[in-house]
Structure formats: C-alpha cells, structure tokens
Short mmCIF file of C-alpha atoms and ligand atoms in Angstrom, two decimals:
data_model
loop_
_atom_site.label_atom_id
_atom_site.label_comp_id
_atom_site.label_asym_id
_atom_site.label_seq_id
_atom_site.Cartn_x
_atom_site.Cartn_y
_atom_site.Cartn_z
CA UNK A 1 60.15 121.62 74.38
CA UNK A 2 60.34 119.28 71.46
CA UNK A 3 60.69 115.74 72.42
CA UNK A 4 61.95 113.93 69.30
CA UNK A 5 64.80 112.14 70.84
CA UNK A 6 64.64 109.19 68.49
CA UNK A 7 68.00 109.73 66.98
CA UNK A 8 69.69 109.81 70.34
CA UNK A 9 72.66 107.38 70.08
CA UNK A 10 73.97 106.68 73.58
CA UNK A 11 77.12 105.06 72.16
CA UNK A 12 78.02 107.96 69.79
CA UNK A 13 78.02 110.39 72.68
CA UNK A 14 79.05 108.43 75.80
CA UNK A 15 81.75 109.75 77.98
CA UNK A 16 83.38 106.32 78.09
CA UNK A 17 82.56 103.57 75.64
CA UNK A 18 83.60 99.93 75.26
CA UNK A 19 83.50 98.12 71.89
CA UNK A 20 83.66 94.34 72.11
CA UNK A 21 84.58 92.58 68.85
CA UNK A 22 82.79 89.28 68.91
CA UNK A 23 84.38 88.24 65.69
CA UNK A 24 87.84 88.54 67.28
CA UNK A 25 86.49 86.78 70.41
CA UNK A 26 85.36 83.79 68.35
CA UNK A 27 88.57 83.80 66.30
CA UNK A 28 90.52 83.72 69.60
CA UNK A 29 88.47 80.90 71.09
CA UNK A 30 88.85 78.83 67.97
CA UNK A 31 92.56 79.47 68.04
CA UNK A 32 92.59 78.11 71.61
CA UNK A 33 90.55 75.22 70.43
CA UNK A 34 93.10 74.54 67.60
CA UNK A 35 96.01 74.70 69.99
CA UNK A 36 94.21 72.39 72.38
CA UNK A 37 94.65 69.57 69.80
CA UNK A 38 92.51 66.65 70.67
CA UNK A 39 91.23 68.06 73.93
CA UNK A 40 87.84 69.74 74.09
CA UNK A 41 87.89 73.48 74.79
CA UNK A 42 85.76 75.15 77.40
CA UNK A 43 85.11 78.83 77.75
CA UNK A 44 85.83 80.66 81.10
CA UNK A 45 83.26 83.43 81.47
CA UNK A 46 83.57 84.25 85.21
CA UNK A 47 83.40 87.96 86.36
CA UNK A 48 80.89 88.88 83.66
CA UNK A 49 83.08 87.23 80.98
CA UNK A 50 86.25 89.27 82.14
CA UNK A 51 84.21 92.44 82.18
CA UNK A 52 82.90 92.09 78.61
CA UNK A 53 79.36 90.90 79.34
CA UNK A 54 78.52 87.25 80.10
CA UNK A 55 75.22 87.40 78.07
CA UNK A 56 76.70 88.35 74.70
CA UNK A 57 79.98 86.58 75.26
CA UNK A 58 78.24 83.43 76.43
CA UNK A 59 75.74 83.35 73.57
CA UNK A 60 78.49 84.09 70.96
CA UNK A 61 80.84 81.32 72.25
CA UNK A 62 77.91 78.90 72.50
CA UNK A 63 77.02 79.62 68.83
CA UNK A 64 80.64 79.09 67.97
CA UNK A 65 80.43 75.64 69.45
CA UNK A 66 81.46 75.90 73.12
CA UNK A 67 79.59 73.34 75.21
CA UNK A 68 81.61 73.60 78.45
CA UNK A 69 81.71 76.76 80.45
CA UNK A 70 83.27 77.75 83.77
CA UNK A 71 81.79 80.44 85.96
CA UNK A 72 82.85 81.48 89.46
CA UNK A 73 79.44 81.66 91.19
CA UNK A 74 76.09 79.99 90.86
CA UNK A 75 74.41 83.34 90.09
CA UNK A 76 76.69 83.79 87.07
CA UNK A 77 75.69 80.15 86.11
CA UNK A 78 72.05 80.97 86.28
CA UNK A 79 72.49 84.02 84.02
CA UNK A 80 74.53 82.01 81.53
CA UNK A 81 72.10 79.22 81.38
CA UNK A 82 69.65 81.50 79.39
CA UNK A 83 72.34 81.94 76.65
CA UNK A 84 73.89 78.49 76.68
CA UNK A 85 70.91 76.06 76.88
CA UNK A 86 72.64 72.83 76.30
CA UNK A 87 76.06 73.55 77.72
CA UNK A 88 77.65 72.05 80.81
CA UNK A 89 78.20 74.92 83.26
CA UNK A 90 80.80 74.35 86.01
CA UNK A 91 80.75 76.52 89.09
CA UNK A 92 84.26 77.00 90.40
CA UNK A 93 83.31 78.14 93.89
CA UNK A 94 81.39 74.97 94.43
CA UNK A 95 78.13 74.54 96.38
CA UNK A 96 77.01 75.64 99.91
CA UNK A 97 73.94 74.72 101.97
CA UNK A 98 70.86 76.52 100.66
CA UNK A 99 72.14 76.70 97.02
CA UNK A 100 70.84 73.27 95.99
CA UNK A 101 67.84 74.85 94.17
CA UNK A 102 69.98 77.28 92.08
CA UNK A 103 72.13 74.37 91.00
CA UNK A 104 69.27 72.02 90.13
CA UNK A 105 66.97 74.49 88.54
CA UNK A 106 69.70 75.77 86.29
CA UNK A 107 71.39 72.46 85.74
CA UNK A 108 74.84 73.75 87.06
CA UNK A 109 77.68 71.42 87.93
CA UNK A 110 79.38 72.33 91.24
CA UNK A 111 83.08 72.00 91.42
CA UNK A 112 83.77 70.39 94.80
CA UNK A 113 86.95 71.80 96.28
CA UNK A 114 87.24 70.86 99.93
CA UNK A 115 86.39 68.26 102.52
CA UNK A 116 83.49 70.40 103.75
CA UNK A 117 82.01 70.72 100.34
CA UNK A 118 82.43 67.03 99.71
CA UNK A 119 80.63 66.14 102.96
CA UNK A 120 77.84 68.48 102.13
CA UNK A 121 77.70 67.18 98.59
CA UNK A 122 77.36 63.54 99.85
CA UNK A 123 74.41 64.67 101.96
CA UNK A 124 72.78 66.35 99.03
CA UNK A 125 73.14 63.10 96.99
CA UNK A 126 71.65 60.99 99.79
CA UNK A 127 68.67 63.28 99.79
CA UNK A 128 68.13 64.05 96.15
CA UNK A 129 69.84 61.18 94.23
CA UNK A 130 72.11 61.23 91.26
CA UNK A 131 73.59 64.56 90.17
CA UNK A 132 76.95 65.40 88.35
CA UNK A 133 79.73 67.14 90.06
CA UNK A 134 83.39 68.08 89.29
CA UNK A 135 86.36 67.71 91.67
CA UNK A 136 89.11 70.20 92.05
CA UNK A 137 92.31 68.82 93.40
CA UNK A 138 95.20 70.94 94.67
CA UNK A 139 98.48 70.13 93.07
CA UNK A 140 100.50 72.97 94.68
CA UNK A 141 98.60 76.12 94.15
CA UNK A 142 97.21 76.04 97.63
CA UNK A 143 94.07 77.86 96.81
CA UNK A 144 91.02 75.66 96.15
CA UNK A 145 90.96 71.90 95.87
CA UNK A 146 91.11 68.68 97.89
CA UNK A 147 94.60 67.61 99.02
CA UNK A 148 96.00 65.13 96.53
CA UNK A 149 96.29 62.19 98.89
CA UNK A 150 92.61 62.65 99.97
CA UNK A 151 91.49 62.82 96.29
CA UNK A 152 93.44 59.61 95.43
CA UNK A 153 92.00 57.89 98.46
CA UNK A 154 88.56 58.98 97.42
CA UNK A 155 89.08 57.63 94.01
CA UNK A 156 89.74 54.12 95.38
CA UNK A 157 87.20 54.35 98.21
CA UNK A 158 84.86 51.42 97.42
CA UNK A 159 82.51 52.49 100.24
CA UNK A 160 81.65 55.82 98.53
CA UNK A 161 78.05 56.12 97.45
CA UNK A 162 77.31 55.11 93.90
CA UNK A 163 75.49 58.38 93.27
CA UNK A 164 78.80 60.11 93.72
CA UNK A 165 79.77 60.48 90.10
CA UNK A 166 82.18 63.20 89.15
CA UNK A 167 82.18 64.01 85.49
CA UNK A 168 85.55 66.01 85.79
CA UNK A 169 88.56 66.12 87.81
CA UNK A 170 90.61 69.27 87.59
CA UNK A 171 93.47 71.32 88.90
CA UNK A 172 94.95 74.72 88.31
CA UNK A 173 98.46 75.79 87.41
CA UNK A 174 100.27 78.35 89.62
CA UNK A 175 103.11 79.31 87.12
CA UNK A 176 101.63 78.49 83.65
CA UNK A 177 102.54 82.05 82.52
CA UNK A 178 106.22 81.27 83.23
CA UNK A 179 107.07 78.26 80.89
CA UNK A 180 110.47 77.75 82.35
CA UNK A 181 109.26 77.42 85.87
CA UNK A 182 109.84 73.96 87.36
CA UNK A 183 106.53 74.21 89.14
CA UNK A 184 104.74 73.41 85.84
CA UNK A 185 106.30 69.99 85.54
CA UNK A 186 105.77 69.22 89.20
CA UNK A 187 102.00 69.99 88.95
CA UNK A 188 101.81 68.12 85.78
CA UNK A 189 103.31 65.01 87.42
CA UNK A 190 101.08 65.34 90.36
CA UNK A 191 97.93 65.79 88.16
CA UNK A 192 98.82 62.76 86.17
CA UNK A 193 98.65 60.64 89.37
CA UNK A 194 95.23 62.18 90.04
CA UNK A 195 93.86 61.64 86.57
CA UNK A 196 95.12 58.05 86.61
CA UNK A 197 93.44 57.42 89.97
CA UNK A 198 90.12 58.74 88.48
CA UNK A 199 90.53 56.71 85.33
CA UNK A 200 87.60 57.02 82.95
CA UNK A 201 86.64 60.44 84.26
CA UNK A 202 87.60 63.52 82.21
CA UNK A 203 90.61 65.58 83.34
CA UNK A 204 91.35 69.29 82.98
CA UNK A 205 94.55 71.15 83.93
CA UNK A 206 95.24 73.99 81.44
CA UNK A 207 94.05 77.53 81.58
CA UNK A 208 95.13 79.87 78.63
CA UNK A 209 98.88 79.70 79.65
CA UNK A 210 98.60 75.85 80.15
CA UNK A 211 97.35 75.49 76.60
CA UNK A 212 100.60 77.21 75.38
CA UNK A 213 102.77 74.84 77.48
CA UNK A 214 101.97 72.06 75.05
CA UNK A 215 99.97 68.80 74.52
CA UNK A 216 101.02 67.18 77.74
CA UNK A 217 99.11 69.69 79.56
CA UNK A 218 95.82 69.58 77.63
CA UNK A 219 94.36 66.26 79.13
CA UNK A 220 90.62 65.99 78.00
CA UNK A 221 89.36 69.53 78.52
CA UNK A 222 91.22 72.99 78.37
CA UNK A 223 89.88 76.07 80.13
CA UNK A 224 91.03 79.21 78.35
CA UNK A 225 89.93 82.61 79.71
CA UNK A 226 92.19 85.62 79.11
CA UNK A 227 93.50 84.51 75.70
CA UNK A 228 89.93 84.36 74.34
CA UNK A 229 89.49 88.00 75.40
CA UNK A 230 92.68 88.98 73.60
CA UNK A 231 94.92 89.25 76.66
CA UNK A 232 98.40 87.96 77.19
CA UNK A 233 98.66 84.45 78.55
CA UNK A 234 102.43 84.47 78.63
CA UNK A 235 104.12 87.84 79.17
CA UNK A 236 107.33 88.32 77.24
CA UNK A 237 106.37 86.58 73.95
CA UNK A 238 104.41 88.24 71.12
CA UNK A 239 100.72 87.80 71.93
CA UNK A 240 99.14 85.91 68.99
CA UNK A 241 95.61 86.77 70.07
CA UNK A 242 93.45 89.46 68.50
CA UNK A 243 92.44 92.41 70.72
CA UNK A 244 88.65 92.07 71.65
CA UNK A 245 87.91 95.08 73.77
CA UNK A 246 88.42 98.74 72.99
CA UNK A 247 87.91 101.44 75.61
CA UNK A 248 87.53 105.03 74.53
CA UNK A 249 86.94 108.16 76.50
CA UNK A 250 85.57 111.37 75.16
CA UNK A 251 87.54 114.64 75.17
CA UNK A 252 85.38 117.13 77.10
CA UNK A 253 87.72 120.04 76.78
CA UNK A 254 91.20 121.05 75.51
CA UNK A 255 93.30 123.74 76.94
CA UNK A 256 96.61 125.46 76.35
CA UNK A 257 98.98 125.84 79.37
CA UNK A 258 102.15 127.74 79.68
CA UNK A 259 105.55 126.20 80.45
CA UNK A 260 106.18 126.36 84.16
CA UNK A 261 102.51 125.91 85.20
CA UNK A 262 101.45 122.76 86.98
CA UNK A 263 98.72 120.35 86.25
CA UNK A 264 96.08 118.72 88.49
CA UNK A 265 95.97 117.57 92.07
CA UNK A 266 99.08 118.06 94.13
CA UNK A 267 100.58 120.05 91.28
CA UNK A 268 102.20 116.65 90.64
CA UNK A 269 103.28 117.69 87.03
CA UNK A 270 105.12 120.85 86.23
CA UNK A 271 105.16 121.55 82.38
CA UNK A 272 108.48 122.09 80.91
CA UNK A 273 107.03 123.43 77.67
CA UNK A 274 103.95 125.32 76.44
CA UNK A 275 101.45 122.48 76.22
CA UNK A 276 98.10 121.47 74.99
CA UNK A 277 96.04 119.14 77.22
CA UNK A 278 92.97 117.17 76.56
CA UNK A 279 90.55 116.37 79.47
CA UNK A 280 88.71 113.14 78.95
CA UNK A 281 85.71 111.62 80.63
CA UNK A 282 87.10 108.60 82.40
CA UNK A 283 88.97 108.06 85.73
CA UNK A 284 89.69 105.64 88.40
CA UNK A 285 86.03 105.14 89.22
CA UNK A 286 85.80 103.74 85.72
CA UNK A 287 88.74 101.41 86.13
CA UNK A 288 91.25 103.72 84.53
CA UNK A 289 93.40 103.28 87.53
CA UNK A 290 95.10 106.08 89.41
CA UNK A 291 98.37 104.22 89.29
CA UNK A 292 98.48 105.11 85.47
CA UNK A 293 99.08 108.69 86.52
CA UNK A 294 102.21 110.39 84.99
CA UNK A 295 103.39 111.78 88.31
CA UNK A 296 102.46 112.04 91.97
CA UNK A 297 101.73 108.36 92.55
CA UNK A 298 104.25 105.86 94.03
CA UNK A 299 104.42 103.76 90.91
CA UNK A 300 105.99 106.69 88.94
CA UNK A 301 109.05 106.56 91.14
CA UNK A 302 109.93 103.33 89.30
CA UNK A 303 110.97 103.06 85.63
CA UNK A 304 107.54 101.72 84.58
CA UNK A 305 106.20 104.10 81.88
CA UNK A 306 103.00 106.04 82.70
CA UNK A 307 99.67 105.40 80.89
CA UNK A 308 99.11 106.33 77.32
CA UNK A 309 96.05 106.98 75.11
CA UNK A 310 95.94 106.80 71.37
CA UNK A 311 94.34 109.36 69.05
CA UNK A 312 94.66 110.25 65.35
CA UNK A 313 97.52 107.90 64.81
CA UNK A 314 99.66 109.01 67.82
CA UNK A 315 100.28 107.82 71.37
CA UNK A 316 99.62 110.52 73.97
CA UNK A 317 100.71 110.33 77.55
CA UNK A 318 98.65 110.78 80.67
CA UNK A 319 99.42 114.21 82.39
CA UNK A 320 99.58 114.42 86.05
CA UNK A 321 97.26 112.52 88.37
CA UNK A 322 94.23 110.54 87.27
CA UNK A 323 91.17 111.63 89.14
CA UNK A 324 87.81 110.00 89.93
CA UNK A 325 85.98 110.83 86.65
CA UNK A 326 88.62 112.65 84.58
CA UNK A 327 92.01 112.08 83.04
CA UNK A 328 94.25 114.63 81.35
CA UNK A 329 96.37 113.68 78.30
CA UNK A 330 99.22 115.76 76.92
CA UNK A 331 98.37 116.22 73.24
CA UNK A 332 100.96 118.91 72.53
CA UNK A 333 102.69 116.97 69.79
CA UNK A 334 99.56 116.65 67.63
CA UNK A 335 98.19 119.29 65.24
CA UNK A 336 95.37 121.17 66.86
CA UNK A 337 92.85 120.14 64.29
CA UNK A 338 93.29 116.49 65.12
CA UNK A 339 92.34 116.75 68.80
CA UNK A 340 89.09 118.45 69.49
CA UNK A 341 86.38 118.43 72.24
CA UNK A 342 83.97 115.64 71.36
CA UNK A 343 86.68 113.41 69.87
CA UNK A 344 87.62 110.08 71.54
CA UNK A 345 90.87 108.92 72.90
CA UNK A 346 91.61 105.15 72.97
CA UNK A 347 92.57 104.02 76.57
CA UNK A 348 93.17 100.46 75.38
CA UNK A 349 92.36 98.42 72.32
CA UNK A 350 94.37 97.59 69.22
CA UNK A 351 96.73 100.61 69.48
CA UNK A 352 97.29 100.46 73.26
CA UNK A 353 97.26 96.87 74.16
CA UNK A 354 95.32 96.10 77.39
CA UNK A 355 98.33 94.37 78.80
CA UNK A 356 100.62 97.33 78.16
CA UNK A 357 98.10 99.66 79.78
CA UNK A 358 97.96 97.16 82.73
CA UNK A 359 101.79 97.11 82.96
CA UNK A 360 101.72 100.94 83.21
CA UNK A 361 99.26 100.56 86.18
CA UNK A 362 101.42 97.94 87.82
CA UNK A 363 98.88 95.22 87.25
CA UNK A 364 97.74 92.67 84.68
CA UNK A 365 95.33 92.72 81.78
CA UNK A 366 92.83 90.63 83.67
CA UNK A 367 92.43 93.33 86.27
CA UNK A 368 92.26 96.12 83.71
CA UNK A 369 89.35 94.35 81.84
CA UNK A 370 87.47 93.39 84.92
CA UNK A 371 87.75 96.85 86.48
CA UNK A 372 85.93 98.68 83.74
CA UNK A 373 82.88 99.00 86.04
CA UNK A 374 79.40 100.03 85.11
CA UNK A 375 79.73 103.53 83.85
CA UNK A 376 80.25 102.96 80.24
CA UNK A 377 78.27 102.33 76.99
CA UNK A 378 78.94 99.06 75.45
CA UNK A 379 78.66 97.97 71.88
CA UNK A 380 79.09 94.72 70.29
CA UNK A 381 80.35 94.31 66.77
CA UNK A 382 80.38 91.01 65.07
CA UNK A 383 80.60 91.37 61.29
CA UNK A 384 83.50 89.09 60.95
CA UNK A 385 82.11 85.79 62.42
CA UNK A 386 82.30 83.12 59.82
CA UNK A 387 80.74 79.63 60.09
C1 PLP B 1 90.19 81.81 85.81
C2 PLP B 1 90.43 80.43 85.61
C3 PLP B 1 90.74 79.90 84.39
C4 PLP B 1 91.04 80.74 83.19
O1 PLP B 1 92.34 81.26 83.29
P1 PLP B 1 93.06 82.18 82.19
O2 PLP B 1 94.41 82.53 82.79
O3 PLP B 1 92.24 83.45 82.10
O4 PLP B 1 93.07 81.47 80.91
C5 PLP B 1 90.94 78.49 84.32
N1 PLP B 1 90.77 77.71 85.34
C6 PLP B 1 90.51 78.21 86.63
C7 PLP B 1 90.29 77.23 87.75
C8 PLP B 1 90.31 79.57 86.77
O5 PLP B 1 90.03 80.08 87.91
#
C-alpha cells in the first residue's frame, strides 16, 4: 500500500462540516458593543461558545477587544483562560466547596446566586482573604439569584466582612425577546433598586435581547450571546446580525423513486410524483433533529413547515423521517447535474437561517447551534476581520 496521505483534507471530505465565520462573529460583537452605547460589552461563551468552539471564539473576541466573558462552569472558565489571558471571566453557576482551586488558579470570578453560595463564599474569604465575586439577584425570572430583599439587605449590612467585595451585580430578563411584555419594565424597575443599593458597583442586566430593548437596560455591562453568533435575539423582526455558522452535509447517494412508493422508516412519506432523493450524511445524532422530518413525527401535524436544505441556489425539503446518521432530501425540482453524490447540502447558514431551521424543529436557534455534537469537521474562516 502506498501511504502518501499528505493531501488528505478532512474538511473537504467530511460527512458533516461546520464553517465558522470569525469575521462575521467579530462584526456581530462590535455591533452589539455599538448598540450598547456607553456600557461595556461582555461576551457570553458558555456551552462551548454556543457550540462553535470556545477556544477560537474566545481568542477571536479577546483579540477584538472583549475583556469580560461569561461561562457557565468553572471548567469552561479554565479552558477560556488560556485564550483570554487578561480578561475577567465570570462563572454563572457560581462556586461550590472543593472548587476554590479551579477558581483561584484560573483567576475566575464566581457569580454568587444563592444564600448557600453566599455562606460558603464568606467562609472562603475568611480562610483565603480578598477575592472578587459577582452577585446575581433574582428580579422575577425565578431561576438563579438572591431574592431582591436579601440582596438589598446585604448591600446595607454594615457587619458584612470587608473582604466581601462584589465587582458586579447582575440579573437576567425573562421576556427580553418580547419587547412589549410588561415583565421587562417590572424587572428593570426592580433591578434599578438593586443597582442603587449597590451604588459604586457595576451593574448588568441585558442579554442580546435586552440590548435591543434600549439604553435604559444597558447599565454598565451588557452580556450578548446569541446575537454575536448570528442568531435572532428578538423573533418577528428582521435579524440584523450576520450568520456565523454554516452546517453542510455530504450527499452519499442519490436515487430515483417512482410515484406511489414510500420513503424511510414507517413509510411516513408516500411520494405523489416520480422523485429524485438525495441521502445525506447527518441525522439526529448530529443535532439535525428528528422533529425536522417532513412526515411521521408529531410536529408535522401542525402547520409548521418541515426542515429544508439548500443546494445550487434552491431550497430542498426533507423527505420522510430523519434518522440517526442520515437525512433524505427531495431534490426532484433540480436538474440532475446540480445534485450529485459527493456534493454538500447546507443544513443551515446564510441560505437557511439557523432560526428558521430551529422553528421547523419546534425549537430555537440556541438549541440548534448547541446540539451540533462532536461528529463534524469544523473550519474557521477569518479573512474579513479588520482592525
Ligand atoms: C446565556 C446568558 C446570557 C446571554 O443570553 P443571549 O440571549 O444568548 O444573549 C446572558 N446572561 C445570562 C445570565 C445568561 O445565562
């Protein structure tokens, strides 16, 4: 056997591949920073930077000027630290006994979000001395955060240890993606009381959607996630962000099938015309969710459209049920020479927006992006980054 495999290009032959446009990522983050006005703009890179890779995304946004980052877990923070040496890294899940070392060694800032964490944090301070933290206050979401009254009492508690020095007080919006929802204003009013109580300490309320709600919501630091990755922050208005991620699956085989025959598991789809099908190398185990199937799944009994791919300038619908590793597309309407084994079909990207694919699956762009799993080749392109 010859063994000259030097020209093997994993990306060019992958079954499923993801292209991440770092130029678009930076442009989107800068747009968020611009819309944040006088507030500083953080970068939220939890869940492996929404599935796009915390290393490359973290390093790129750090180079673009981001100096505040939010991750979910301390492990994510430890990874990010290698790519964002001088940044403040906030850990949203806070700190638990036994994790002190991970925090100290990587210079991570815990976001204290409950009475238990606060008690533990005070004991850490009495043992180790000064160390920064952030405080999350619940203003109505009822997920993480100290109750408002407790937070305000804490702010004016003269007996609290001097080493307890929060650098940020924050809260999270429940309905930011629905600008007309009265909850936004209620949370804003509540958070104003909190930030006033913690006068002199930076305050942060807005995620991507909150940035779009306007300057009152921006406070000192904004926390965009999804918009940076090109996703919709507010459904129902034109999304001004540039798509960042493109997922493409390779056509393994095409086949011609007669009218009246059925396709796939459960014979869920019966063809009404002679058809040409393309079988591609991605399925629900890759995050191309089964609910995108064209038939034979509960969601298709609603009026939500099934999933679509895009190839050679045309949208092509999913045919039948999506399976673990494979999806079938109906390419009957395209000339044969435009769809051949080895070609790629876009699952989402600039032609099929990730949020539209997500809607077809009955979910949101966030889940579509973070569901991509591990079985893909990833490539980063970055020509367009300007200083
Ligand atoms: C995930 C998250 C964000 C970012 O939200 P997007 O909607 O993606 O902009 C901001 N703040 C907190 C607390 C979060 O959990």
